[in-house]
PDB file of C-alpha atoms in Angstrom:
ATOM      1  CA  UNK D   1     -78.848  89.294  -0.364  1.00  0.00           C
ATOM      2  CA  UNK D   2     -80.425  91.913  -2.710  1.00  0.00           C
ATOM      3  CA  UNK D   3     -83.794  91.365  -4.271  1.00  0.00           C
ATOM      4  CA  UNK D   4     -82.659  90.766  -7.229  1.00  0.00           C
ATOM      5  CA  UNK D   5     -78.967  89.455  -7.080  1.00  0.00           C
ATOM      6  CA  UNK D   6     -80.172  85.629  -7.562  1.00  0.00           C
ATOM      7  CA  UNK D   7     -81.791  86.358 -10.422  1.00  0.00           C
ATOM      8  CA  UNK D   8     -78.994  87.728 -11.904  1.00  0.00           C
ATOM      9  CA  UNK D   9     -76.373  84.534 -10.875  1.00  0.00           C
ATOM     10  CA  UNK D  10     -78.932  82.575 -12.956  1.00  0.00           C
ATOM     11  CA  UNK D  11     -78.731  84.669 -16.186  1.00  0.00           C
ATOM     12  CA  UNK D  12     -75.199  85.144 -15.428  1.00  0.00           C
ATOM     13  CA  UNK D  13     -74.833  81.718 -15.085  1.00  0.00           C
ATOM     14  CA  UNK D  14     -76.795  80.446 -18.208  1.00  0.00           C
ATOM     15  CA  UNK D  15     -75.266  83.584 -20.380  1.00  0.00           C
ATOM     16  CA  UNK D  16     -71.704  82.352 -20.260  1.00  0.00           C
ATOM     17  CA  UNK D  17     -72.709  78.383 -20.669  1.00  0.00           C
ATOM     18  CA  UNK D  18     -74.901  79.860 -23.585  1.00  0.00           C
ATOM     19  CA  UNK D  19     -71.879  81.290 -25.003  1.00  0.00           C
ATOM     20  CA  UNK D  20     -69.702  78.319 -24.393  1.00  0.00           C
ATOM     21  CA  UNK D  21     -72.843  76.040 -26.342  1.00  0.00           C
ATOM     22  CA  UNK D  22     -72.491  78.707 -29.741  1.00  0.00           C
ATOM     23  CA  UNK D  23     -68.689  78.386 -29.478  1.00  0.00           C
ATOM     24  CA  UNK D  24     -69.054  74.997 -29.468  1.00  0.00           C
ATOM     25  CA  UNK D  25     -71.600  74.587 -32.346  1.00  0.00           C
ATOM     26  CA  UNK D  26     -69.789  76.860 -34.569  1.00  0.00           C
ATOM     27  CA  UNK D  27     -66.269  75.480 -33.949  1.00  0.00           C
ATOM     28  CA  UNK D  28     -68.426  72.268 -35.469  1.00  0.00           C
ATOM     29  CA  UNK D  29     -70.308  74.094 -38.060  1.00  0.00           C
ATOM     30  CA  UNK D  30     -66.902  75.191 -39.622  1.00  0.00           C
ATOM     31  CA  UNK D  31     -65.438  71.827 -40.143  1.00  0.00           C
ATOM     32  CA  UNK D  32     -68.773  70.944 -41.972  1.00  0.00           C
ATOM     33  CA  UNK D  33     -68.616  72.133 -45.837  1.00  0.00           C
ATOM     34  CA  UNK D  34     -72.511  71.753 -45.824  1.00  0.00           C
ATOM     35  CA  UNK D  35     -73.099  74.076 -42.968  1.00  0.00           C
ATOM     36  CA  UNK D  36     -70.072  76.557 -43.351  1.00  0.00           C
ATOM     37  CA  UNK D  37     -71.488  77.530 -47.132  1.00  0.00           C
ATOM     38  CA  UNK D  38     -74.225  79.577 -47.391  1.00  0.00           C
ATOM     39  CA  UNK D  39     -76.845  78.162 -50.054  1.00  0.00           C
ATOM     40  CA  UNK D  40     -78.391  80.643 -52.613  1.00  0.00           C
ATOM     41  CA  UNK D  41     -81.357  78.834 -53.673  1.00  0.00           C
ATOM     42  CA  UNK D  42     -83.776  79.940 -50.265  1.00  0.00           C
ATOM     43  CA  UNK D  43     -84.955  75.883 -49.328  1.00  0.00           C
ATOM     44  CA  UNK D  44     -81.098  74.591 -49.274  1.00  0.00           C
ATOM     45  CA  UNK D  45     -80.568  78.027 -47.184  1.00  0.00           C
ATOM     46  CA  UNK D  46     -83.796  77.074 -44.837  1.00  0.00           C
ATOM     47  CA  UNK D  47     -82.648  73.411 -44.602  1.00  0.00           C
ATOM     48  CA  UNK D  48     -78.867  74.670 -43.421  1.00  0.00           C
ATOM     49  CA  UNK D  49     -80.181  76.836 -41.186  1.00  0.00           C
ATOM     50  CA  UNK D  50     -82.283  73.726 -39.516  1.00  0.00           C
ATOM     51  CA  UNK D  51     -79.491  71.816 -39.630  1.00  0.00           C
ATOM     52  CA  UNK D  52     -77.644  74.347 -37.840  1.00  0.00           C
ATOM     53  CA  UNK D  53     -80.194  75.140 -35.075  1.00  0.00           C
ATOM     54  CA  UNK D  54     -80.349  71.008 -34.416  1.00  0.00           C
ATOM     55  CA  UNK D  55     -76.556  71.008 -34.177  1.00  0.00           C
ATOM     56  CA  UNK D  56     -76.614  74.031 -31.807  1.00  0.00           C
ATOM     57  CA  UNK D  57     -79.425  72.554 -29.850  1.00  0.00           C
ATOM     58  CA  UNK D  58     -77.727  69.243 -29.466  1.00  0.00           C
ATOM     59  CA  UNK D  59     -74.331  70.827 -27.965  1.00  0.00           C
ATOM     60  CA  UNK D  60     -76.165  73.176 -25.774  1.00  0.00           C
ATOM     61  CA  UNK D  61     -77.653  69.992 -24.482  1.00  0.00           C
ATOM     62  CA  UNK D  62     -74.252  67.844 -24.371  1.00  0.00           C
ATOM     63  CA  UNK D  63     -72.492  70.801 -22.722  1.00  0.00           C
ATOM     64  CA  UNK D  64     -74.975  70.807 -20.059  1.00  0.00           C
ATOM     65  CA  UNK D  65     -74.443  67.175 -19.657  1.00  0.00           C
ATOM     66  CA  UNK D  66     -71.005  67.292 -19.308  1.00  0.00           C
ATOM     67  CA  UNK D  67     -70.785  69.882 -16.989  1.00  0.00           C
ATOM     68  CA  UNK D  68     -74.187  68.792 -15.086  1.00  0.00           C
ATOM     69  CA  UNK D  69     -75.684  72.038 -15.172  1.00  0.00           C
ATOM     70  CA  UNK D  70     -78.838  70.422 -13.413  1.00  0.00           C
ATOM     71  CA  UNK D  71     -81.726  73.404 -13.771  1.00  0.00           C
ATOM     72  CA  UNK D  72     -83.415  72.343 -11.085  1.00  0.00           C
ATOM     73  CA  UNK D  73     -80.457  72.411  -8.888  1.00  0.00           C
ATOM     74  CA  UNK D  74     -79.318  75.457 -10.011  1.00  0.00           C
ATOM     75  CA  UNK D  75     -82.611  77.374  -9.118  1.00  0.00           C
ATOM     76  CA  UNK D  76     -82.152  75.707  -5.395  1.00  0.00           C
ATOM     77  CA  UNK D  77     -79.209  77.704  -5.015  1.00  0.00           C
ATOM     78  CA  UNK D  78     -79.484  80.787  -6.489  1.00  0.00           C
ATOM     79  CA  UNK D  79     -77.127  82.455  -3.848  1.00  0.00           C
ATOM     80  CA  UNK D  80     -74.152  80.632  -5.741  1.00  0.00           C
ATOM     81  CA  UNK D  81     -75.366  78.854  -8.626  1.00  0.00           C
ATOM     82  CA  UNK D  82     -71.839  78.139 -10.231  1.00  0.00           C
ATOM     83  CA  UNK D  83     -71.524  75.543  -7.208  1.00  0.00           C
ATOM     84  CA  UNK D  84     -74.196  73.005  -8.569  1.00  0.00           C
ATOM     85  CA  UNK D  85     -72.019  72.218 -11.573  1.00  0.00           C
ATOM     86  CA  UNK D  86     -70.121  69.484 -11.479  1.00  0.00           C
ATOM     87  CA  UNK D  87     -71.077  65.611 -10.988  1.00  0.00           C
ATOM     88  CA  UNK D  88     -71.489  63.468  -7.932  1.00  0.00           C
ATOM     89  CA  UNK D  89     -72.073  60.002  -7.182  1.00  0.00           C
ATOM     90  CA  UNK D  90     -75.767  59.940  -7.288  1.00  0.00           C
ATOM     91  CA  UNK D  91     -77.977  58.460  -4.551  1.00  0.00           C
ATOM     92  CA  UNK D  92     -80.318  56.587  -6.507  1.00  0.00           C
ATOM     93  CA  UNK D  93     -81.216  56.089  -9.640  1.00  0.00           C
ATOM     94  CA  UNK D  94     -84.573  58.416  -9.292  1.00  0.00           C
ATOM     95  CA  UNK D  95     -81.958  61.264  -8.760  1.00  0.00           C
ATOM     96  CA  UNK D  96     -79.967  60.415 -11.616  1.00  0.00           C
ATOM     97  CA  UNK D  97     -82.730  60.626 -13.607  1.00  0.00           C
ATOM     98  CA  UNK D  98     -83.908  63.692 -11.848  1.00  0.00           C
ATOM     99  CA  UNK D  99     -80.364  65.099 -12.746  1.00  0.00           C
ATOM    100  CA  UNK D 100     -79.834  64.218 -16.618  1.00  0.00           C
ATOM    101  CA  UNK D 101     -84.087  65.461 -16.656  1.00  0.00           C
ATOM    102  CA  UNK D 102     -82.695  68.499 -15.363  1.00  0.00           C
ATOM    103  CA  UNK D 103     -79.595  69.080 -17.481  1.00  0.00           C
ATOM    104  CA  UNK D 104     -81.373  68.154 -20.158  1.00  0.00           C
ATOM    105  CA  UNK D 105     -83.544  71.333 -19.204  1.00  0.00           C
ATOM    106  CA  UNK D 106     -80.435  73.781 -18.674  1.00  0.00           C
ATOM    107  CA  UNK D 107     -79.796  72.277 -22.530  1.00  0.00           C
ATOM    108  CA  UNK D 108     -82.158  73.406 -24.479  1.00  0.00           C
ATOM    109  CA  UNK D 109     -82.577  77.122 -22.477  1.00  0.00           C
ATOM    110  CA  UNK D 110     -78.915  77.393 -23.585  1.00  0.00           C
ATOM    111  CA  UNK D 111     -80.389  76.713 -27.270  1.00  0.00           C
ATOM    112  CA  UNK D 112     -81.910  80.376 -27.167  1.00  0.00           C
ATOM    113  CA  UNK D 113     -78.531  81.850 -27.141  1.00  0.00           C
ATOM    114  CA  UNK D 114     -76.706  83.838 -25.450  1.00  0.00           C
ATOM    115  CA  UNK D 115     -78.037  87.138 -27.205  1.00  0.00           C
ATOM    116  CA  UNK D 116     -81.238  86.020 -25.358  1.00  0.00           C
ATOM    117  CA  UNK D 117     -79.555  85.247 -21.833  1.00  0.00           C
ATOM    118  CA  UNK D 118     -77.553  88.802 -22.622  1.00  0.00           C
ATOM    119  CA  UNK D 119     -80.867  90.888 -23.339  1.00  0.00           C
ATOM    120  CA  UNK D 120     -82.493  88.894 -19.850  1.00  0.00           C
ATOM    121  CA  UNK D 121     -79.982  90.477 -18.077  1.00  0.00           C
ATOM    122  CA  UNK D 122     -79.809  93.728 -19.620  1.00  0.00           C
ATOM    123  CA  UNK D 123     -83.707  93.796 -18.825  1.00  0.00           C
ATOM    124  CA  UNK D 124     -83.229  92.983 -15.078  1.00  0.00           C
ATOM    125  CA  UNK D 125     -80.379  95.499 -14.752  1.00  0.00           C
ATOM    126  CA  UNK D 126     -82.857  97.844 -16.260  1.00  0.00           C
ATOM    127  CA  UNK D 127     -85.509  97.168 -13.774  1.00  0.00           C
ATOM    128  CA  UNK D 128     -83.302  97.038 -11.007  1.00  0.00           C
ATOM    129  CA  UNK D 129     -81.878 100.582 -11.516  1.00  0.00           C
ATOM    130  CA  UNK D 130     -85.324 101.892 -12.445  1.00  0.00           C
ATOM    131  CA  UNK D 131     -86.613 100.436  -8.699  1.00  0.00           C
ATOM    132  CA  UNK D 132     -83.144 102.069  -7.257  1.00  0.00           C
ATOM    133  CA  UNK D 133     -83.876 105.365  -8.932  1.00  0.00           C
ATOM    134  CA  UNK D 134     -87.467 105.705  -7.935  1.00  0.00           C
TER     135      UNK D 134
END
């Protein structure tokens, strides 16, 4: 496996959940008069925007529930990590736990966006063709 093809399955991986977690949040924020209107005074603006971060941050999270995008699964299988999704039976309760802890993780990394997880990758890329070219 190339050096640095797992790291790119991860930000792959998190880019497009990322992207599902702002479609998500902004399908939501348009049915909401209070978020869909921008304010003109700059506080109401500020407060909307909050609101609007905590809504985003909250689906990001849900969405990694529901799909059990377990983090620390994910990075134990970097080779294919589109295979960890999905829920199981768990074994124990510990593991459960382990499991929503780590989904719960996935969460709020989605809440930097996907612009972040999109610039991550573009600055891997980079380095990768910069080590190829040298």
């Amino acid at each position: 496996m190339e050096t640095f093809e797992p790291l790119i399955n991860l930000l792959v991986l998190l880019s497009v959940l990322s992207i599902a977690a702002e479609r998500l949040a902004n399908a939501i924020k348009l049915r909401d008069p209070v978020l869909r209107e921008k304010k003109h005074k700059t506080h109401e603006e500020k407060e909307r925007e909050r609101l609007i971060a905590h809504r985003t941050l909250a689906v990001s999270i849900l969405l990694a529930v529901l799909v059990k995008a377990d983090f620390f699964a994910i990075l134990a299988h970097l080779e294919a990590p589109w295979d960890t999704l999905g829920w199981a039976r768990p074994q124990s309760l510990s593991a459960l736990l382990y499991t929503i802890l780590g989904t719960v993780l996935t969460g709020l990394s989605l809440g930097f966006g996907s612009k972040f997880w999109h610039d991550m990758l573009d600055l891997v890329y980079g380095v990768r063709d910069a080590i190829r070219s040298a």
